[in-house]
């Protein structure tokens, strides 16, 4: 395991500790979750081997504890083997007494949460150095509880759950779900939450505590076998100290011995005891932080490579031939860093012996299959005593990595360069720059290899060479094979983290700029701010009306486009569909005709009857026209409301409310003259009926149209002349009229003179039908003229009195109502959310910059 890599990751954990659970970069962590009193603290103390966590009833862990365990090599010097802890908030102070560590955790917790059992998402960072631990990073989270205790908030369950979810939803988080074995696994809160974020169980390890307290005859074998709730990473049973053991100060070392004996002697676990207990859990956790992704890739690519292997056939037998079939070698040593390297055939241009003529292409194709992979770090090796511009390795690396973001240059044979020359310009990136830079090294020569010179001696010589060379002595810590090993180890894991840090730094710096600086108390600064906000709002308002806004929706019409839609679709079609004769019966028209002619029957169609009807129908156009005004008013209010969602108004909530009141009152006031002019337009049309309009149908033409409709060409008789026989409809009319006018002529002589009601007969004669049809045709003709006029004039009136009035007068109104030094302080009072968010952004930027410095030092 690479101690330096984990050290770097731990530095990143510390850098982001100030931002709590809102860490923007997903760092590898083991999160410990479980119900209250499930044994989480005991598991952690067993892993560490020391008593250091607070204990008691109720919620003891009330802040996340980021616990970084660092394995220190054992030394013959007892002073070097001292175990100690350090807190991030007390840098440099070593706690060798672990009871003081417990007290400091309690003190720091109470400092942030008080003593009322409240919780806080701000973590406590503790690093423990010990030769007895494996290097791990764990996060101990508050235990799940359902019932608030004491002064705890009523929603304590939700608060703890939300805090836990923010840690365990991270893809790189290994979830350590702790459950008491003497409870029903199906009711485990820890496992339930783990399954929510990790339904396949690929990054969850189940820990079963209190195995020794189960009923006799019961065990957890079925759980371990995955028959109950399967987990890909499985379960680990452990035995912790009981409450009585803790009160009696039973040493953890004795507890671990008892745990070992329990599993070795128990009939159910003895055959599997090597997979039980805290030591195995520590090793499993150590591996779990690095292996899940590798295991998944191995499983998903196994079939692919087996197929490819079959296609490749057997290796070539020629001594100088090449084969793409790899040789896999694993070296275990305490002197190496954990790395995976692929050594590929050297590039050659001239075939030797029986090598195929296209040996250069074969080697090149083989190399390209490896280095084109996006996650491959390319180690381009070039002899320092040759021209870098002719390096085949760098040339191929540049083809697949033109930006040099995943290429490390290695300069060999630095000790064989001509005197007076060095590689300082190359290291400085002045020749062929690489993001990951170059590392100069000194290797054994051919003679050293033939003389079996030990590599340890060669590394000592390399170290002395760089430390004593005048060009490299000041930078010797960045030269040589040991530095190259560390750089390679970092390069395989940190590029993604560096990219996330960079992108998040830009994101939060942009947000902080939008939030702005806190306003000064001087009235001048506040006045400039409100002037700027009013000007920006009014400019945005006009741009939305003109269709020039940057915030254009692809899903609905808005602004000027919606106003146009109201005018030319909703209002226009609504007016067009109004039928002036919809509620008028023919008998009503006949009655109006008779009433308008008085006692003397009219010889022709009376114009007063026409005007009476058409004026009454014109009044029907007022309602849709006024409704159009309301719709445009509502759209202007909607535009304003949308603009009030911008960051500047989120920052000043009182200003937002005042803006809304001023705008709505201003638009409401504008409605009065707008409604008046629209009503006047209707009144103008109603007041004067212009029968001389060029589009109006003349009376004679209307008469001809109706006559042709009612009396088509007369039929021709046998003699070829038009017949004068009375038509059946006329005969029917005569009989019906006689019956209706004289219903009792045989019974009562006076019946025809003195009827009960005075009314016109319901059956109309041809002349009445003709007059009614002419009236209807004239009404339709004139009403269409009025509708076209209203469709044209009403939008113009609304634009004049409402839309343009708002465009030109809104800024003046806002300045008049809001630009008042006496109320500026209240209007520009920032919201608590803005103040809090600005502080969070500043903490995040500080943390990200610290992280960036750490990463740049790699």
Coordinates of N, CA and C in Angstrom, one line a residue, residues 33-35 144 161 164-165 168-169 175-180 184-201 204-207 228-231:
X33 N -21.8 3.7 9.6 CA -23.1 4.0 9.9 C -23.8 2.9 10.7
X34 N -24.8 3.2 11.4 CA -25.5 2.2 12.2 C -26.4 2.8 13.2
X35 N -27.3 2.0 13.8 CA -28.2 2.6 14.8 C -27.5 2.9 16.0
X144 N -28.1 6.4 14.1 CA -29.5 6.7 13.8 C -30.4 6.6 15.0
X161 N -30.3 11.6 9.3 CA -30.4 10.8 8.1 C -29.8 11.6 6.9
X164 N -26.0 11.7 7.1 CA -25.4 10.4 6.7 C -25.5 10.3 5.2
X165 N -26.6 10.6 4.6 CA -26.8 10.4 3.1 C -25.8 11.2 2.3
X168 N -22.7 8.9 2.3 CA -22.7 7.6 1.7 C -23.1 7.6 0.3
X169 N -23.7 8.7 -0.2 CA -24.1 8.8 -1.6 C -22.9 9.0 -2.5
X175 N -19.2 1.9 2.5 CA -20.2 2.0 3.6 C -20.0 0.9 4.6
X176 N -19.6 1.2 5.8 CA -19.4 0.2 6.9 C -20.7 0.2 7.7
X177 N -21.6 -0.8 7.3 CA -23.0 -0.8 8.0 C -22.9 -1.7 9.2
X178 N -23.0 -1.1 10.4 CA -22.8 -1.8 11.6 C -24.2 -2.2 12.2
X179 N -24.4 -3.5 12.5 CA -25.6 -4.0 13.0 C -25.4 -5.0 14.1
X180 N -26.1 -4.9 15.2 CA -26.0 -5.9 16.3 C -26.5 -7.2 15.8
X184 N -32.8 -8.3 14.6 CA -33.3 -8.8 13.2 C -32.6 -8.0 12.2
X185 N -31.8 -8.6 11.3 CA -31.1 -8.0 10.2 C -32.0 -7.2 9.3
X186 N -33.2 -7.7 9.1 CA -34.2 -7.0 8.2 C -34.6 -5.7 8.7
X187 N -34.4 -5.4 10.0 CA -34.7 -4.1 10.6 C -33.5 -3.2 10.8
X188 N -32.4 -3.6 10.2 CA -31.2 -2.8 10.4 C -31.3 -1.4 9.6
X189 N -31.3 -0.3 10.4 CA -31.3 1.0 9.8 C -30.1 1.3 8.9
X190 N -29.0 0.8 9.4 CA -27.7 1.0 8.6 C -27.8 0.3 7.3
X191 N -28.2 -0.9 7.3 CA -28.3 -1.7 6.0 C -29.3 -1.1 5.1
X192 N -30.4 -0.6 5.7 CA -31.5 0.0 4.9 C -31.0 1.2 4.1
X193 N -30.3 2.1 4.8 CA -29.7 3.3 4.1 C -28.6 2.9 3.1
X194 N -27.8 1.9 3.5 CA -26.8 1.5 2.5 C -27.4 0.9 1.2
X195 N -28.5 0.2 1.4 CA -29.2 -0.4 0.2 C -29.8 0.7 -0.7
X196 N -30.2 1.9 -0.1 CA -30.7 3.0 -0.9 C -29.7 3.6 -1.8
X197 N -28.5 3.7 -1.4 CA -27.4 4.3 -2.2 C -26.6 3.3 -2.9
X198 N -26.6 2.0 -2.5 CA -25.8 0.9 -3.1 C -26.7 -0.3 -3.2
X199 N -27.7 -0.3 -4.1 CA -28.6 -1.4 -4.2 C -28.0 -2.7 -4.5
X200 N -26.8 -2.7 -5.3 CA -26.2 -3.9 -5.6 C -25.2 -4.4 -4.6
X201 N -25.0 -3.6 -3.5 CA -24.1 -4.0 -2.5 C -22.6 -4.1 -2.9
X204 N -20.6 -1.9 0.0 CA -21.1 -2.0 1.4 C -20.5 -3.2 2.1
X205 N -19.9 -3.0 3.3 CA -19.4 -4.1 4.1 C -20.3 -4.1 5.3
X206 N -20.9 -5.3 5.6 CA -21.7 -5.4 6.8 C -20.8 -5.9 8.0
X207 N -21.0 -5.2 9.1 CA -20.3 -5.6 10.3 C -21.3 -6.1 11.4
X228 N -29.3 -14.1 3.5 CA -30.4 -13.2 4.0 C -30.4 -11.9 3.2
X229 N -29.4 -11.1 3.4 CA -29.3 -9.9 2.6 C -27.9 -9.9 2.0
X230 N -27.8 -10.3 0.7 CA -26.4 -10.4 0.2 C -25.7 -9.1 -0.1
X231 N -24.4 -9.1 0.2 CA -23.6 -8.0 -0.1 C -22.3 -8.5 -0.9

